Tab-separated table of C-alpha atoms in Angstrom:
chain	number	residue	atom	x	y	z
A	1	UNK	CA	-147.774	71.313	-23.784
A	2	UNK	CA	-149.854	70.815	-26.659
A	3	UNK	CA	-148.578	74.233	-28.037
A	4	UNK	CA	-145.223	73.675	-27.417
A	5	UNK	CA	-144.758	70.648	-28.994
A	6	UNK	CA	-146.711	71.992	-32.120
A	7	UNK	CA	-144.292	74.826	-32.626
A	8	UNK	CA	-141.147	72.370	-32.415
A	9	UNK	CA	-142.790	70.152	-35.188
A	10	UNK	CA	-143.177	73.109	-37.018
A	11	UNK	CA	-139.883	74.797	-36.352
A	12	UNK	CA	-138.591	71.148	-38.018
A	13	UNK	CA	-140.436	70.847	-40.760
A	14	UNK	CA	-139.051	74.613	-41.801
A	15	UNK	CA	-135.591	73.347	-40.859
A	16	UNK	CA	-135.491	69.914	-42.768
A	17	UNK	CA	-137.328	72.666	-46.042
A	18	UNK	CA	-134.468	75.125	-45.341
A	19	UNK	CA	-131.709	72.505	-45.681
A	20	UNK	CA	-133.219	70.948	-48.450
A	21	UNK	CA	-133.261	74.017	-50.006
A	22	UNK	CA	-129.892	75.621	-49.362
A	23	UNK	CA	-128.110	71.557	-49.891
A	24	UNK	CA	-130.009	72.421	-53.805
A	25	UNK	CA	-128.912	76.219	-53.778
A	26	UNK	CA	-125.453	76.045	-52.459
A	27	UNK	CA	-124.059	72.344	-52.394
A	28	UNK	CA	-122.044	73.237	-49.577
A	29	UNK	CA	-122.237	70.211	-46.876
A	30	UNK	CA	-121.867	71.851	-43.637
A	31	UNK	CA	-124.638	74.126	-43.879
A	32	UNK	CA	-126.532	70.827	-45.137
A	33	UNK	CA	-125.429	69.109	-41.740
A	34	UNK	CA	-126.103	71.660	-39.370
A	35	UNK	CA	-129.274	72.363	-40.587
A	36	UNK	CA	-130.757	68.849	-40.464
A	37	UNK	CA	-128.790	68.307	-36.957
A	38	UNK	CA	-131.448	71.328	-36.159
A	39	UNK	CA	-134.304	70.005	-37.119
A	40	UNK	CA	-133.296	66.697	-35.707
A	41	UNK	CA	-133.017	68.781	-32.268
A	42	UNK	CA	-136.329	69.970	-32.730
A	43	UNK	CA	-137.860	66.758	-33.566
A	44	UNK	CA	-136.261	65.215	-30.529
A	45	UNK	CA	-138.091	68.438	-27.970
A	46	UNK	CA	-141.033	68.477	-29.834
A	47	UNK	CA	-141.595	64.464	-29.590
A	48	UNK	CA	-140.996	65.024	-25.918
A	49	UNK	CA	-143.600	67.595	-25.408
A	50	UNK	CA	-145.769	65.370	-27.338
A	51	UNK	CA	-145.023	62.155	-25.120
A	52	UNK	CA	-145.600	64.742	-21.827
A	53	UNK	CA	-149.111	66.563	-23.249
A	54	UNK	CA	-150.721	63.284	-23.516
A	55	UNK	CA	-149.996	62.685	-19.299
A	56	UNK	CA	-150.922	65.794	-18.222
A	57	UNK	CA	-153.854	67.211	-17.709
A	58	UNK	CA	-155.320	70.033	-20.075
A	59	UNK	CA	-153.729	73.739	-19.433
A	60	UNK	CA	-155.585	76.850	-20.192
A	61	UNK	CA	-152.700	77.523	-23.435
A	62	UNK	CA	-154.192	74.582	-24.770
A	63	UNK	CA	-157.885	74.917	-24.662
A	64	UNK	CA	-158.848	77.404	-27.650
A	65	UNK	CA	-161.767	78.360	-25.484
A	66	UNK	CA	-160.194	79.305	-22.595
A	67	UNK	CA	-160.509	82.828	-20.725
A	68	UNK	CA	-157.178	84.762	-19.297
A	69	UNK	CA	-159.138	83.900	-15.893
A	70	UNK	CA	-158.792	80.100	-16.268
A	71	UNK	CA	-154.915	80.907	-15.845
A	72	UNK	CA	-154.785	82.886	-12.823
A	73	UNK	CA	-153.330	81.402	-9.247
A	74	UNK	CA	-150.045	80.440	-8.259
A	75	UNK	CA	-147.281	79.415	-10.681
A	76	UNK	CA	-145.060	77.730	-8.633
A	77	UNK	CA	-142.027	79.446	-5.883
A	78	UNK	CA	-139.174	81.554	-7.097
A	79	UNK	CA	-136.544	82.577	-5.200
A	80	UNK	CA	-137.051	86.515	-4.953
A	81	UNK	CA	-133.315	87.179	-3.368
A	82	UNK	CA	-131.102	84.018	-4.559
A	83	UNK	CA	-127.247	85.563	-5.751
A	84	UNK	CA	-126.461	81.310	-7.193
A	85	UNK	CA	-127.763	82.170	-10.944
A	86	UNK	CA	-124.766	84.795	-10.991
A	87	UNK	CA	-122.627	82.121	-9.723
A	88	UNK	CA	-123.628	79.483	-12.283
A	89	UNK	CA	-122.948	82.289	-14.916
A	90	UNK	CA	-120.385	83.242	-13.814
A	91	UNK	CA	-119.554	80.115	-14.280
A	92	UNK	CA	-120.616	79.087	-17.645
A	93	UNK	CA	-118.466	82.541	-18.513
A	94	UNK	CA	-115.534	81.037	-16.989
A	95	UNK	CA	-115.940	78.128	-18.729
A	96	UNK	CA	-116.463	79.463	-21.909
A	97	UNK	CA	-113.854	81.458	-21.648
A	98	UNK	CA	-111.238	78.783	-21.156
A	99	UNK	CA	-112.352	76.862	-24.521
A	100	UNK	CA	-112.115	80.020	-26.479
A	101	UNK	CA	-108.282	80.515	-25.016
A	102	UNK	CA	-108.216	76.789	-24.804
A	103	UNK	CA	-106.768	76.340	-20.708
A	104	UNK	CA	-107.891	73.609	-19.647
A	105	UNK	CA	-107.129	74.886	-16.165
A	106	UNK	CA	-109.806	77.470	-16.783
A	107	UNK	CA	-112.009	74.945	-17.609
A	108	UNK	CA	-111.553	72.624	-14.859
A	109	UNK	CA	-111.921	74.926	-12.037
A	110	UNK	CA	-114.961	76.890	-13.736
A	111	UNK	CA	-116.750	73.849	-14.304
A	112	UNK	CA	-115.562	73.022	-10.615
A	113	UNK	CA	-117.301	76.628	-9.721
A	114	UNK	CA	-120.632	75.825	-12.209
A	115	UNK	CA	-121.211	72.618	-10.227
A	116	UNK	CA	-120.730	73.990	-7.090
A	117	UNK	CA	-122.983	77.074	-7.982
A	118	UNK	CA	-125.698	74.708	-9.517
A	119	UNK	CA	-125.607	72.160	-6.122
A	120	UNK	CA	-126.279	75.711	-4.464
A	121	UNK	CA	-128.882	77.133	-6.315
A	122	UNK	CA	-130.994	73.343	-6.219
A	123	UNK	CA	-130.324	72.952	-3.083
A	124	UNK	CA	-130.792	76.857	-1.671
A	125	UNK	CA	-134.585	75.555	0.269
A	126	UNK	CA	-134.139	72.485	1.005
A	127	UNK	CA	-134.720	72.068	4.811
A	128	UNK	CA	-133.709	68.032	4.830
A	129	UNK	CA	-135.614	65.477	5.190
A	130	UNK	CA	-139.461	65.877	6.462
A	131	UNK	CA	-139.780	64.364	9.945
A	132	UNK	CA	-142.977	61.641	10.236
């Protein structure tokens, strides 16, 4: 995480300089704005990342000595056949659709759709609760 969280401090450092320098070059506030509301985002991931390295243990993108072997095993489960990401684009589609036409009907039942495809795709494994 240590790599992550040094390319968000960086990525906000050159977006706090870029909206220093276009606030000098062009004077116009909303570029000013939404360039330090990006580096503010960036500050707040990279912080995070920060705060997380320091609890886990070491990874192999974070040891400068590390060989491509020390990376090898398993990564975690995917699901190799699961049809809920189209839903929940699908979704997010819908939804973004009915802002840009601005019906809120749209919206309502695609967010209705989005929840119901992101309960499904969380919840696509999950066997209940383990008996003891």
């Amino acid at each position: 995480m240590k790599v992550e969280s040094r390319i968000f401090e960086i990525l906000t450092v050159f977006c706090f300089v870029c909206a220093i320098v276009y606030g000098v070059l062009s004077g116009e506030e909303v570029g000013i704005v939404a360039l330090t509301l990006t580096g503010g985002l960036m500050l707040i991931v990279g912080t995070y990342f920060r705060f997380v390295a320091r609890r886990l243990e070491e990874r192999p993108e974070d040891n400068p000595e590390a060989e491509v072997s020390d990376g090898a095993g398993d990564i975690g489960f995917f699901s190799p056949g699961s049809y809920w990401p189209l839903g929940v684009a699908g979704g997010v589609a819908l939804t973004g659709l009915g802002l840009a036409i601005y019906q809120w009907w749209l919206i309502v039942l695609a967010g209705i759709a989005m929840i119901i495809a992101i309960c499904g795709l969380v919840f696509e494994y999950h066997a209940g609760p383990e008996a003891h």
